mmCIF file with all atom_site columns, C-alpha atoms in Angstrom:
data_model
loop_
_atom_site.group_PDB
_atom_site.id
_atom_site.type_symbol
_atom_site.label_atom_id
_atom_site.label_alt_id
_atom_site.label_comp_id
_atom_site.label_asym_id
_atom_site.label_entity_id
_atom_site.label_seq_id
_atom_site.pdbx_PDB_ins_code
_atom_site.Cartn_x
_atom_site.Cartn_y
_atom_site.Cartn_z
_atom_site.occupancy
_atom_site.B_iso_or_equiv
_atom_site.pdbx_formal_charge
_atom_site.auth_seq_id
_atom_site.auth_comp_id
_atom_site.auth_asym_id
_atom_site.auth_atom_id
_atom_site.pdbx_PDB_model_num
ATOM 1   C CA . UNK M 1 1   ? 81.381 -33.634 12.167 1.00 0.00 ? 1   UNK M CA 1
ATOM 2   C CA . UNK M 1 2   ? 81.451 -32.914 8.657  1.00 0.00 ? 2   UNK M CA 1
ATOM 3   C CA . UNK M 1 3   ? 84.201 -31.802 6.599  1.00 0.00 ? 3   UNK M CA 1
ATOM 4   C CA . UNK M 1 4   ? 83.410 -28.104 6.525  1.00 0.00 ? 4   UNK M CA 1
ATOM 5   C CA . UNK M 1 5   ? 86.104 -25.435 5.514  1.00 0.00 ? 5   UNK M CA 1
ATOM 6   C CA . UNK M 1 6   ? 85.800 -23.291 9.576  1.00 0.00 ? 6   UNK M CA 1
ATOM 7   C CA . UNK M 1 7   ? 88.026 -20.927 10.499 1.00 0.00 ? 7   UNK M CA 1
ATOM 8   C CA . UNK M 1 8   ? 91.292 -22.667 12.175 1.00 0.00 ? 8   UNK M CA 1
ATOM 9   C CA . UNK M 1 9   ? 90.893 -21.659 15.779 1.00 0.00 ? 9   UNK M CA 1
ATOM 10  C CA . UNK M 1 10  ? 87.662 -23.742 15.741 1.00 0.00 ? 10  UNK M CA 1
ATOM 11  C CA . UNK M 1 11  ? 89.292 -27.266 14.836 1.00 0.00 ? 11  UNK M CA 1
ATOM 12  C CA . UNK M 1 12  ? 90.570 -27.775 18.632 1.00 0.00 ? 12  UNK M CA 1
ATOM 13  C CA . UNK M 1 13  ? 87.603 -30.527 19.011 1.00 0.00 ? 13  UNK M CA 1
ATOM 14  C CA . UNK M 1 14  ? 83.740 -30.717 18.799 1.00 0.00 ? 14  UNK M CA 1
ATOM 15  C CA . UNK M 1 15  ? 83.009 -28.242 21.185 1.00 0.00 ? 15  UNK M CA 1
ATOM 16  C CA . UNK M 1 16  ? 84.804 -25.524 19.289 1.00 0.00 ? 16  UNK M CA 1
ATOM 17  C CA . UNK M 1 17  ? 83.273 -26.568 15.996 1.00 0.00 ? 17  UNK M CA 1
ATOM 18  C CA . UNK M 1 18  ? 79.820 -26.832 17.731 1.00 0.00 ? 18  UNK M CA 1
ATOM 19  C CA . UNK M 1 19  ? 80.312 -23.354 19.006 1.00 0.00 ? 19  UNK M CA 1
ATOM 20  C CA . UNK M 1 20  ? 81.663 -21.600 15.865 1.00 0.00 ? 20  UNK M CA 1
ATOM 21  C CA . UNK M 1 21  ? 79.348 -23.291 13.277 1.00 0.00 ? 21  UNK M CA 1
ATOM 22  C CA . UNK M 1 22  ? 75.781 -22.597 15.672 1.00 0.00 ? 22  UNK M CA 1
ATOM 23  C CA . UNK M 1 23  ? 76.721 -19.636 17.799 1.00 0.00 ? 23  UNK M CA 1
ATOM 24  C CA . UNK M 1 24  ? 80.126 -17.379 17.034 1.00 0.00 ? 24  UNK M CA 1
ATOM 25  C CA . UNK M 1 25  ? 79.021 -14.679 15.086 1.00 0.00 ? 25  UNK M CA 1
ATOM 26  C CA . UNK M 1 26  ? 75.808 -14.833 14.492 1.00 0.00 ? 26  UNK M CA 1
ATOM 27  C CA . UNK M 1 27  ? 74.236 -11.441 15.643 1.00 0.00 ? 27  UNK M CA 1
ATOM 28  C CA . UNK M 1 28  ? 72.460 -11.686 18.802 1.00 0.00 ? 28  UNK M CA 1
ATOM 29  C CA . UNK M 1 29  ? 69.709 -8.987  20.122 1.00 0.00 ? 29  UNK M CA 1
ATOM 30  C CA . UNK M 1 30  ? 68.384 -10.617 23.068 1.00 0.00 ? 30  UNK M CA 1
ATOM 31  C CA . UNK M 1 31  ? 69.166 -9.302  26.012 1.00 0.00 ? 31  UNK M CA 1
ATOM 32  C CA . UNK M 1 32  ? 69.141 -12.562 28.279 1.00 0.00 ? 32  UNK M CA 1
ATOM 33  C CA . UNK M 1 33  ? 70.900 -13.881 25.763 1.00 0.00 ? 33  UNK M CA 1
ATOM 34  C CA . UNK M 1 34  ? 73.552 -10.680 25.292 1.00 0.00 ? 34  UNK M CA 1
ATOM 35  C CA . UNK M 1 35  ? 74.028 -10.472 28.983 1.00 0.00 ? 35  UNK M CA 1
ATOM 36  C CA . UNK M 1 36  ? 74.839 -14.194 29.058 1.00 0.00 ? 36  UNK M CA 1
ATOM 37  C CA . UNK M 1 37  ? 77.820 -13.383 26.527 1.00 0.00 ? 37  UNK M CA 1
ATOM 38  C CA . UNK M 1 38  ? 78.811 -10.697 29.022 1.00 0.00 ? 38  UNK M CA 1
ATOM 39  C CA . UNK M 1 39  ? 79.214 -12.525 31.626 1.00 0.00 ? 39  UNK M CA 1
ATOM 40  C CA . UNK M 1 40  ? 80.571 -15.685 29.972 1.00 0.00 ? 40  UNK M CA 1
ATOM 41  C CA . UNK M 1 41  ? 83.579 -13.332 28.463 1.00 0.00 ? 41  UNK M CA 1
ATOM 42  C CA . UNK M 1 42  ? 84.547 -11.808 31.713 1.00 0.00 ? 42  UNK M CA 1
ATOM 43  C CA . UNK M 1 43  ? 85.263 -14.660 33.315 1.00 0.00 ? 43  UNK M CA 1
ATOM 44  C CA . UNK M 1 44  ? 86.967 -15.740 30.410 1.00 0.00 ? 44  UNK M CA 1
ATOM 45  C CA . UNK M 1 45  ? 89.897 -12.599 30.828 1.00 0.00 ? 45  UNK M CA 1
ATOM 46  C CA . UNK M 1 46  ? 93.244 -14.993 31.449 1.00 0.00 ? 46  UNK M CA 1
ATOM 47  C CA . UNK M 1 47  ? 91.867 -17.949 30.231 1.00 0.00 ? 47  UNK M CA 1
ATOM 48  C CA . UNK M 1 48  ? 90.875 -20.276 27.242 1.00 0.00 ? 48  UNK M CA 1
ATOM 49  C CA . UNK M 1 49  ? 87.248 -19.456 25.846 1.00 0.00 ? 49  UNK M CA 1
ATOM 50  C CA . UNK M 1 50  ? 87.684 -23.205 25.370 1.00 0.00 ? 50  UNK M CA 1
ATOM 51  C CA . UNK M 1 51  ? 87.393 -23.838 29.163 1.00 0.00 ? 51  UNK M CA 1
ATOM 52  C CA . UNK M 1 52  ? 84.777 -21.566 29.423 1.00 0.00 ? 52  UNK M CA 1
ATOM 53  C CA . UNK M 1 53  ? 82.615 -23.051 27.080 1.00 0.00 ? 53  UNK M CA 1
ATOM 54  C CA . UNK M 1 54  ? 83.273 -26.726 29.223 1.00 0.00 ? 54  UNK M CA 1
ATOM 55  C CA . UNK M 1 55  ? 81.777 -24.871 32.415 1.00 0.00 ? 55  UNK M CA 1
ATOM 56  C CA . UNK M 1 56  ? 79.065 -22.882 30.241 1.00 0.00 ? 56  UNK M CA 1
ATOM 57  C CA . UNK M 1 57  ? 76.167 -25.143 31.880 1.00 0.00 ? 57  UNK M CA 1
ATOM 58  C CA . UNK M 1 58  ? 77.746 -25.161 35.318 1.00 0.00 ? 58  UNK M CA 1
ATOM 59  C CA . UNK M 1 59  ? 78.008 -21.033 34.717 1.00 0.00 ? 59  UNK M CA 1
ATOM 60  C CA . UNK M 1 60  ? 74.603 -21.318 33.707 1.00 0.00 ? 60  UNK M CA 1
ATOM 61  C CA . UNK M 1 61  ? 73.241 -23.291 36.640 1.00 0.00 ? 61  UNK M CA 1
ATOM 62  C CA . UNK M 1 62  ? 75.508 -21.224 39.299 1.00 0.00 ? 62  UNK M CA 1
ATOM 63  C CA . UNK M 1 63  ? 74.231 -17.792 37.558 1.00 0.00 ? 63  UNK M CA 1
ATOM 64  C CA . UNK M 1 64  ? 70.355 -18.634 37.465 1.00 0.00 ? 64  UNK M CA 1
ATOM 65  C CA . UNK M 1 65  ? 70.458 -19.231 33.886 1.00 0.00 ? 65  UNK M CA 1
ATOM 66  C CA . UNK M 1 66  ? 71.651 -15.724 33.429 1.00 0.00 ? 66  UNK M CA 1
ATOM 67  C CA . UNK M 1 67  ? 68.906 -14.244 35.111 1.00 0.00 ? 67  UNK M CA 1
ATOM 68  C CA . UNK M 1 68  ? 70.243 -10.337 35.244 1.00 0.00 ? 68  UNK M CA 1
ATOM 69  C CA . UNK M 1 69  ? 67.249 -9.174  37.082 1.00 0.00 ? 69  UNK M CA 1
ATOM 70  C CA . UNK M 1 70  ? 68.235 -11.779 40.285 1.00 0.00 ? 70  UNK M CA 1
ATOM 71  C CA . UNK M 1 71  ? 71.996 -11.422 39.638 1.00 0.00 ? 71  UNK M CA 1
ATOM 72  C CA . UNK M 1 72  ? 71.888 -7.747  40.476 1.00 0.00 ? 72  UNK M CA 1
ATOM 73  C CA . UNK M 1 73  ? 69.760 -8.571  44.419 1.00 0.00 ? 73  UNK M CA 1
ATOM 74  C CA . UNK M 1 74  ? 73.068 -11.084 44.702 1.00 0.00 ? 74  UNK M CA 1
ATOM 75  C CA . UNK M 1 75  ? 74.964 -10.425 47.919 1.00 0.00 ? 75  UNK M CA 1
ATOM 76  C CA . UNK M 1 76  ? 77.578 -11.582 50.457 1.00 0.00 ? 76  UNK M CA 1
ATOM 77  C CA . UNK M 1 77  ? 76.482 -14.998 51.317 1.00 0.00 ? 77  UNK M CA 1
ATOM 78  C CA . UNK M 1 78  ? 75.624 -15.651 47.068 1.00 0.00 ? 78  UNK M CA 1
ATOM 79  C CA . UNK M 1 79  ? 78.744 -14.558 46.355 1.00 0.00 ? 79  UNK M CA 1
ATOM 80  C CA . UNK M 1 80  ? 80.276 -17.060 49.150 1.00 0.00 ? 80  UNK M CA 1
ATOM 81  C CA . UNK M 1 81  ? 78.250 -19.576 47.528 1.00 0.00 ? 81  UNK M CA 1
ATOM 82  C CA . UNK M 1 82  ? 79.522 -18.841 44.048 1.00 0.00 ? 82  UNK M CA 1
ATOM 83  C CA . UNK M 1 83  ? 83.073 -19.144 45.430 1.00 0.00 ? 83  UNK M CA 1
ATOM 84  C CA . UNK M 1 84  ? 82.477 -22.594 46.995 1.00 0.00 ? 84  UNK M CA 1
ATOM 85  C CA . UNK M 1 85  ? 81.068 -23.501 43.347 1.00 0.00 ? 85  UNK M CA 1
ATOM 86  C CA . UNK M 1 86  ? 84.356 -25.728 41.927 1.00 0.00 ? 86  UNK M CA 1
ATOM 87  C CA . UNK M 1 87  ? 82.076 -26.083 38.740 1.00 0.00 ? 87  UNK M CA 1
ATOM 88  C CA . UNK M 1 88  ? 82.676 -21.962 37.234 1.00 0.00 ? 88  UNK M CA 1
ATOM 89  C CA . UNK M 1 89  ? 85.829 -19.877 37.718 1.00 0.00 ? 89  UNK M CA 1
ATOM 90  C CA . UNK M 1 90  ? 86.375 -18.741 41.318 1.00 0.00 ? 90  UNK M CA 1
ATOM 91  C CA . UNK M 1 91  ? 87.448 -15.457 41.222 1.00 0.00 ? 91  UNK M CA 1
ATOM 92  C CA . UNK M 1 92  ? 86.012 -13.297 43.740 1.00 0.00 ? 92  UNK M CA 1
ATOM 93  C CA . UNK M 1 93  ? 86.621 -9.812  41.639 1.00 0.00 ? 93  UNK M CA 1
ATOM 94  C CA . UNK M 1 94  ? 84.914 -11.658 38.192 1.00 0.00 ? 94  UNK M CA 1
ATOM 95  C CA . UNK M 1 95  ? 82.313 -13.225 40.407 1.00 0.00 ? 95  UNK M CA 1
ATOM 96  C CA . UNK M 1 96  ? 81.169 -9.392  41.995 1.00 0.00 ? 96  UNK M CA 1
ATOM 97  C CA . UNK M 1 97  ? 81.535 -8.122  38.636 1.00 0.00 ? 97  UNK M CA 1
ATOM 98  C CA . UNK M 1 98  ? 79.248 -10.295 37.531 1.00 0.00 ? 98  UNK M CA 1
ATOM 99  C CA . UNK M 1 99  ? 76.384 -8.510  40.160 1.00 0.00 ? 99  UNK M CA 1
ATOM 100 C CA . UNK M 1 100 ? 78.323 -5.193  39.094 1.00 0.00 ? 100 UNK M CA 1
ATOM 101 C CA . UNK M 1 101 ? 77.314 -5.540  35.818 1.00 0.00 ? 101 UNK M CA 1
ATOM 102 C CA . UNK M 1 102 ? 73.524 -6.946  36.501 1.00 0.00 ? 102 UNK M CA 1
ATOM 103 C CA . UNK M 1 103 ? 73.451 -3.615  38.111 1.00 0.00 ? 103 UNK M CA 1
ATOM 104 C CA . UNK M 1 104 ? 74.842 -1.728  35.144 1.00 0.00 ? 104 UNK M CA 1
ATOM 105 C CA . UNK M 1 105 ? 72.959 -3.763  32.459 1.00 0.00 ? 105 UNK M CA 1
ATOM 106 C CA . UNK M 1 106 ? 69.300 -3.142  34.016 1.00 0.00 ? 106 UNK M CA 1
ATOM 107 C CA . UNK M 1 107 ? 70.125 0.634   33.958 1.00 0.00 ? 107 UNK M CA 1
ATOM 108 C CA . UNK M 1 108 ? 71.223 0.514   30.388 1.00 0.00 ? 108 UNK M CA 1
ATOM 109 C CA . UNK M 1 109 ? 68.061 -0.824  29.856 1.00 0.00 ? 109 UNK M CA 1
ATOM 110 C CA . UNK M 1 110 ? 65.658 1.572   31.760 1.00 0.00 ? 110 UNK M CA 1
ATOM 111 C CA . UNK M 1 111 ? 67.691 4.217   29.919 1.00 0.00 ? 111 UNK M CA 1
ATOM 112 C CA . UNK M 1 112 ? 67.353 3.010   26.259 1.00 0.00 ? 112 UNK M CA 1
ATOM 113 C CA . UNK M 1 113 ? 64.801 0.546   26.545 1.00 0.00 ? 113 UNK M CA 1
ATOM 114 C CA . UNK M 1 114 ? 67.167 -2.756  25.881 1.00 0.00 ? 114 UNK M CA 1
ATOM 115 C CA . UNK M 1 115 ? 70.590 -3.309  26.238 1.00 0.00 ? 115 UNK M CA 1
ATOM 116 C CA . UNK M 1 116 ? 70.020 -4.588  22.592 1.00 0.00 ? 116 UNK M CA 1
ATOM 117 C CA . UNK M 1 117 ? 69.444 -0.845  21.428 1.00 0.00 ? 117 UNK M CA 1
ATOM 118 C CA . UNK M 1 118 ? 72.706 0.661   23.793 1.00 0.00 ? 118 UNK M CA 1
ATOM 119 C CA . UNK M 1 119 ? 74.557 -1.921  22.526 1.00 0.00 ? 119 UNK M CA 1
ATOM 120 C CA . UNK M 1 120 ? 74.179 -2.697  18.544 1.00 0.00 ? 120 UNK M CA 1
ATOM 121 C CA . UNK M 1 121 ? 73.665 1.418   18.063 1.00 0.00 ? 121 UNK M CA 1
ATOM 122 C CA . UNK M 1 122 ? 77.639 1.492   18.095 1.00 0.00 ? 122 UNK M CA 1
ATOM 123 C CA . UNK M 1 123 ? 77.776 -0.093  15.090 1.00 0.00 ? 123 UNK M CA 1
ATOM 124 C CA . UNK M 1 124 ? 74.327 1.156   13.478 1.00 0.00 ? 124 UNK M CA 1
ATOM 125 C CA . UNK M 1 125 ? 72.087 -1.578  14.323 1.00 0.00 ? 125 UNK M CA 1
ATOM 126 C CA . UNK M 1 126 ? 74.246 -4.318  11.661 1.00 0.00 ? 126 UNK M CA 1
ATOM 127 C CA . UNK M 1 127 ? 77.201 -6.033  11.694 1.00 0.00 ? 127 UNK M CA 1
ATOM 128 C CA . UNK M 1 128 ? 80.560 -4.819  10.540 1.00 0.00 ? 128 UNK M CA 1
ATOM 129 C CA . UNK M 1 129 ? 81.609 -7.100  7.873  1.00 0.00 ? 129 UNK M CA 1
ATOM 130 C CA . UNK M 1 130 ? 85.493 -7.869  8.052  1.00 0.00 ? 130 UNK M CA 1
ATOM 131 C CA . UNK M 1 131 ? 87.400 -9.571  5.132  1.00 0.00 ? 131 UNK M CA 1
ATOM 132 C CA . UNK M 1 132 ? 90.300 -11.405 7.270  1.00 0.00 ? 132 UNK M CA 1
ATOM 133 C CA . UNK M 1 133 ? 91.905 -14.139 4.872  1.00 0.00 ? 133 UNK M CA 1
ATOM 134 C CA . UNK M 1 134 ? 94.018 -15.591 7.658  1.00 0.00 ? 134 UNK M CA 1
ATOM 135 C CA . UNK M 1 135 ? 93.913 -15.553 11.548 1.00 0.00 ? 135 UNK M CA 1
ATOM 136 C CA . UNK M 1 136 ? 96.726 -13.498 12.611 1.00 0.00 ? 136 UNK M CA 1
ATOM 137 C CA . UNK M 1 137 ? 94.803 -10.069 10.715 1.00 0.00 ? 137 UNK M CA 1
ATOM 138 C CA . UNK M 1 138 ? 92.285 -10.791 13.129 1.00 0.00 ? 138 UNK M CA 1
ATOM 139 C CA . UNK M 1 139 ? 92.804 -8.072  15.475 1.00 0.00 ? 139 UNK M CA 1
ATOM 140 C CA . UNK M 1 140 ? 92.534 -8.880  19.957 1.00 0.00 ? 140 UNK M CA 1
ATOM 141 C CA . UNK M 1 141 ? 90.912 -5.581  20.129 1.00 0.00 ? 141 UNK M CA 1
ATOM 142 C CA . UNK M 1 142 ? 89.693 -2.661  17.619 1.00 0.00 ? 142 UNK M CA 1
ATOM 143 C CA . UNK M 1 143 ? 89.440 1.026   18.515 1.00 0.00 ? 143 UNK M CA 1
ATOM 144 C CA . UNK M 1 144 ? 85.781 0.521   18.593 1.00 0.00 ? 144 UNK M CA 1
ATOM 145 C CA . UNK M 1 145 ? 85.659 -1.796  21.246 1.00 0.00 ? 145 UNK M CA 1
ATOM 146 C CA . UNK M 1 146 ? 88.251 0.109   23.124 1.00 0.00 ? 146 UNK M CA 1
ATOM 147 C CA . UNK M 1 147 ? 85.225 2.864   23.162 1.00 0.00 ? 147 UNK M CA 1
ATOM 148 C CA . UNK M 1 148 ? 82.732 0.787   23.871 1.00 0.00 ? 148 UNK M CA 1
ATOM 149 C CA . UNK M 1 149 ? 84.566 -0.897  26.956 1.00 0.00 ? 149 UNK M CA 1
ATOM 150 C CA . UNK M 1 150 ? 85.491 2.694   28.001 1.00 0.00 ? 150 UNK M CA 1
ATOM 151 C CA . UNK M 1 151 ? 81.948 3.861   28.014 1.00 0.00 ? 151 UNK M CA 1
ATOM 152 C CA . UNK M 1 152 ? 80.340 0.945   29.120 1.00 0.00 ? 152 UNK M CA 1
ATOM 153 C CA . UNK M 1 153 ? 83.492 1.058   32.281 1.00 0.00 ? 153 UNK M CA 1
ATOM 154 C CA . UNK M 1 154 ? 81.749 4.797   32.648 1.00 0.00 ? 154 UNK M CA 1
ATOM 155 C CA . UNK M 1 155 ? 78.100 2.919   33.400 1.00 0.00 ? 155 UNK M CA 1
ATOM 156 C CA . UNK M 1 156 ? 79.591 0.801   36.141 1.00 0.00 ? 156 UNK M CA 1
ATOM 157 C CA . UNK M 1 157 ? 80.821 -2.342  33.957 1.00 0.00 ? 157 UNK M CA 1
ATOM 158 C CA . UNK M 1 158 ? 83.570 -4.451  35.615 1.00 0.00 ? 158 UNK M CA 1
ATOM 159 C CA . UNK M 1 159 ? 86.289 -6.761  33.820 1.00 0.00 ? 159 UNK M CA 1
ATOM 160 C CA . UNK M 1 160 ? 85.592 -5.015  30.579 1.00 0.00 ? 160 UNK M CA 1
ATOM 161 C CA . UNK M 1 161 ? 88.661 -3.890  29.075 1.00 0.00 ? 161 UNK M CA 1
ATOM 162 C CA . UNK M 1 162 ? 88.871 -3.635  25.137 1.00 0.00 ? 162 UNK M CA 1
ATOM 163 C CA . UNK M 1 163 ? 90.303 -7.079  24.516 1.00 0.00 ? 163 UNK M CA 1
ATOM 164 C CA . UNK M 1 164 ? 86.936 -8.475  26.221 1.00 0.00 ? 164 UNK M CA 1
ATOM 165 C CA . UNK M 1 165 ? 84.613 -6.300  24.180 1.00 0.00 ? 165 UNK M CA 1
ATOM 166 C CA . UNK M 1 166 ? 86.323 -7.120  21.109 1.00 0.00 ? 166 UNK M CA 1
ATOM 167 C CA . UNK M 1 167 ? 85.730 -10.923 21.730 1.00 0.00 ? 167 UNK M CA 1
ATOM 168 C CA . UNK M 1 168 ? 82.141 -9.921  22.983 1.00 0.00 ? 168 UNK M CA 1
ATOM 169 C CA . UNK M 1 169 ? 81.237 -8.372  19.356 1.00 0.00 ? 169 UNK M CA 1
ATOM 170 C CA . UNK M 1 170 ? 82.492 -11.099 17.619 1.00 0.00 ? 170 UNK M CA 1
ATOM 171 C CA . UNK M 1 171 ? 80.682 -13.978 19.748 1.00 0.00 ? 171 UNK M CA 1
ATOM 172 C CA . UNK M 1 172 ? 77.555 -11.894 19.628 1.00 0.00 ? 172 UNK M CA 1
ATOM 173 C CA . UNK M 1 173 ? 77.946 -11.173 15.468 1.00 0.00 ? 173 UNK M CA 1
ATOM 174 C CA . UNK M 1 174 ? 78.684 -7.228  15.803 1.00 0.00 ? 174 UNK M CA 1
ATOM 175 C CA . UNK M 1 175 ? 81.281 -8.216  14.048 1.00 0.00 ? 175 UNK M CA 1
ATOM 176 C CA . UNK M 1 176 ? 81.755 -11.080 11.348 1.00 0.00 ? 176 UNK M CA 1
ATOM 177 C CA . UNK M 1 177 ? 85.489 -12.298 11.910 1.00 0.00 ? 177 UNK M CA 1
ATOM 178 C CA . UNK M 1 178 ? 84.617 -15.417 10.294 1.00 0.00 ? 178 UNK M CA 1
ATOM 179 C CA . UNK M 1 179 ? 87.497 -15.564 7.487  1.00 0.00 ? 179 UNK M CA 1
ATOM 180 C CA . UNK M 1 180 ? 86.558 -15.504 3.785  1.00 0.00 ? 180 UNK M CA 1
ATOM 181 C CA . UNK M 1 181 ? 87.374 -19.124 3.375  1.00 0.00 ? 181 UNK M CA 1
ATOM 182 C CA . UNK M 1 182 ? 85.043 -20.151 6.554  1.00 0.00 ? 182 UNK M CA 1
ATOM 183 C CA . UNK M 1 183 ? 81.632 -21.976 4.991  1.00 0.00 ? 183 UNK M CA 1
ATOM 184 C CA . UNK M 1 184 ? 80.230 -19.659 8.206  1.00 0.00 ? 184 UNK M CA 1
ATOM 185 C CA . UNK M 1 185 ? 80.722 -16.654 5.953  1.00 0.00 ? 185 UNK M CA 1
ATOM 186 C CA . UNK M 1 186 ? 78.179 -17.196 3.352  1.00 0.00 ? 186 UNK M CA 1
#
């Protein structure tokens, strides 16, 4: 990789770099693509994003490539299935969260037309634009997402406390973390 000034959590290795410099941040208003992010940072509650992002194909592959609409018909014996899957995290309460939230997401979306439009109208449709110099100001959680979890909690959303939500809007761009230094911030 090239020698690019990135914010310091991404220099663990090329799969960090790869994510921050093509995907962290950058605002995302596609729904398959928003309910991927979902899903990807519930199961990540207790551990690394970093192992999360090792297992994103097998996720990917075990979760019908994020396919909301099939996720939601999931029951007993898919949910078995998932747990005999050694390739995501096996946890049956993130694993029926995962249908929880199909659930909740499709209804979001007959309500307001796309989960896009629920979602991004928190923060007016554009990214909030933070000026962090140096990691530690980068906050876990904000009061914003602590709102946002607690009203998306309200539509039936599992495993989406405020820390969660918080790294949701950054991955997805509501929020631009990347520090002032970061080449990703131009």
């Amino acid at each position: 990789m090239e020698n690019k000034n990135r914010c310091a959590w991404s220099e663990k290795d090329d799969l960090y770099r790869h994510y921050h410099d093509n995907e962290w941040g950058n605002p995302v208003f596609d729904d398959q693509k928003l309910f991927e992010f979902l899903i990807l940072e519930t199961f990540q509650a207790g551990v690394s994003w970093h192992l999360i992002l090792k297992k994103r194909e097998n996720f990917r592959k075990a979760f019908l490539n994020f396919d909301y609409q099939q996720i939601a018909l999931f029951g007993d014996f898919e949910i078995q299935e998932l747990m005999n899957d050694a390739g995501i995290i096996r946890n049956s309460l993130k694993i029926k969260s995962a249908v929880a939230n199909a659930k909740a997401f499709i209804k979001i979306q007959e309500e307001f037309g796309s989960f896009s439009t629920y979602i991004w109208s928190f923060v007016d449709g554009k990214p909030i634009e933070n000026q962090f110099t140096e990691l530690v100001q980068v906050p876990a959680y904000t009061p914003l997402a602590e709102k946002i979890s607690k009203e998306l909690k309200k539509r039936g959303f599992k495993f989406i406390g405020p820390t969660t939500m918080y790294a949701h809007m950054q991955a997805t761009g509501m929020v631009n973390d990347h520090l002032t230094s970061c080449w990703r911030r131009q």
